Amino acid sequence: MQIGMIGIGRMGGDMVRRLLRKGHKCVIYDHDARAMDALVGEGAVGTRSFSEFVAQLEIPRVVWLMLPAVAVESMIAEIVPLLEPGDILIDGGNSHYQDDIRRSGELRTKGIRYLDVGTSGGILGLERGYCLMIGGELAAVKLLDSVFNSLAPGSKAAQPTPGRIQGGSTAEQGYFHCGPSGAGHFVKMVHNGIEYGLMAAYAEGFNILRHANVGNREQEKDAETAPLRHPEHFQYDFDLSEIAELWRRGSVIPSWLLDLCAQAFIDNQSLERFSGRVSDSGEGRWTINAAIEEGIPTPVLSAALYQRFSSRGEADFADQLLSAMRYQFGGHKEKLLLKGD
C-alpha cells in the first residue's frame, strides 16, 4: 500500500523505514532535506513541496502526520486544501483528544476521513515495532489494516495472556481500533500518564539504593540537620548496574523501562551527562485533567507530573519561601548545599 508521511524525525523516519521493509510505498515530506535524502536512498519518494507531495499520492490519498502537537493545526491548514473527498488524514503524534473530536467533525464536512493514532515505540520502534492506539471511522481503519499491521510489533512481542480467548483481535498484534474520533489519543494520553508514574517509581527506588551508604558519611550535628539515628543500618554500597540486571530476571517489576535503566547504568552509573531536567509534552497534564473531570483519584500519576515540574526549577520559589518562613519564625539559616546531597 502507498502512504504519505509528513515529518520524518526521530520516529517518523523509522516508521517509513519499517513500512518500506514490509513492501509498502512511501512518499515523504520534511523541511530537513538531508533526512529526506537518506530515506530516498532507501526507496522512499522525496518531495519538495506540499503540492508535489499530494500529486505523488494515489487516490484515495493517505497522509500521515508525525509532528509535535503544536505543529499539527497549522499543517492541517496547509495540507487539507490540497486533498479531496475520500482521502484519509492521520495524526500519529500526541495531540489532545478533544482536538481530534473537533478536527474530525470539521474534516467530515469536506469528505476527508480523519484518524487519530497514538503511537508508542520511541526511537527503538524500527526493530521492535510500534504500539498503535487508533481512533476514528472504522471503515478507514480497516482500509489501512495492512499499514497498521506492518508498523505493529506482532503477536510474538508478548506471550499470550493465560485464559484469554484468542479471537483474532488486532490488539494481539499491537494495534487496535479503540473507538470513535479522539479515542486513540485518549488511550495514548493515559498510556503516557502511566509512563510518568512508572518512570518516577524506578527513579525513586534506585535513588534510595544509591544513598543506602549514607551511614558511611560523616554526620553533621546541628539544629538544622535531622540526625541519622542508626548509621549502622545504612552501610551498603550497591552496584546499581548489577541490581538492575538482577531485577530484569524473575522479579515482579521487569519492563522495557527497567531494561533502559540497566542500559543507562552501563553507559554511566553516575549519570553525570544528565542534568536531571525532565520535560513533559502535555499528555501527563491531560491525563490528570481527565481524571479530575471523571472524579477519579490519581495520586501516583499526579505526583510524577509535579516531580517533572520540580526538576525544571518550578519549585524553586516555593522552596525559597519555605526557607524564608523558617528564618522568620525560628531564625533558621540555610545550610550550604553540597554536591551529592
Short mmCIF file of C-alpha atoms in Angstrom, two decimals, residues 85 103-112:
data_model
loop_
_atom_site.label_atom_id
_atom_site.label_comp_id
_atom_site.label_asym_id
_atom_site.label_seq_id
_atom_site.Cartn_x
_atom_site.Cartn_y
_atom_site.Cartn_z
CA PRO A 85 -13.21 13.82 -0.53
CA ARG A 103 -10.92 18.22 13.63
CA SER A 104 -12.78 15.09 12.69
CA GLY A 105 -16.05 16.99 12.59
CA GLU A 106 -14.58 19.82 10.54
CA LEU A 107 -12.93 17.48 8.04
CA ARG A 108 -16.03 15.32 7.73
CA THR A 109 -17.84 18.28 6.15
CA LYS A 110 -15.16 18.24 3.44
CA GLY A 111 -15.45 14.50 2.93
CA ILE A 112 -11.99 13.86 4.38
#
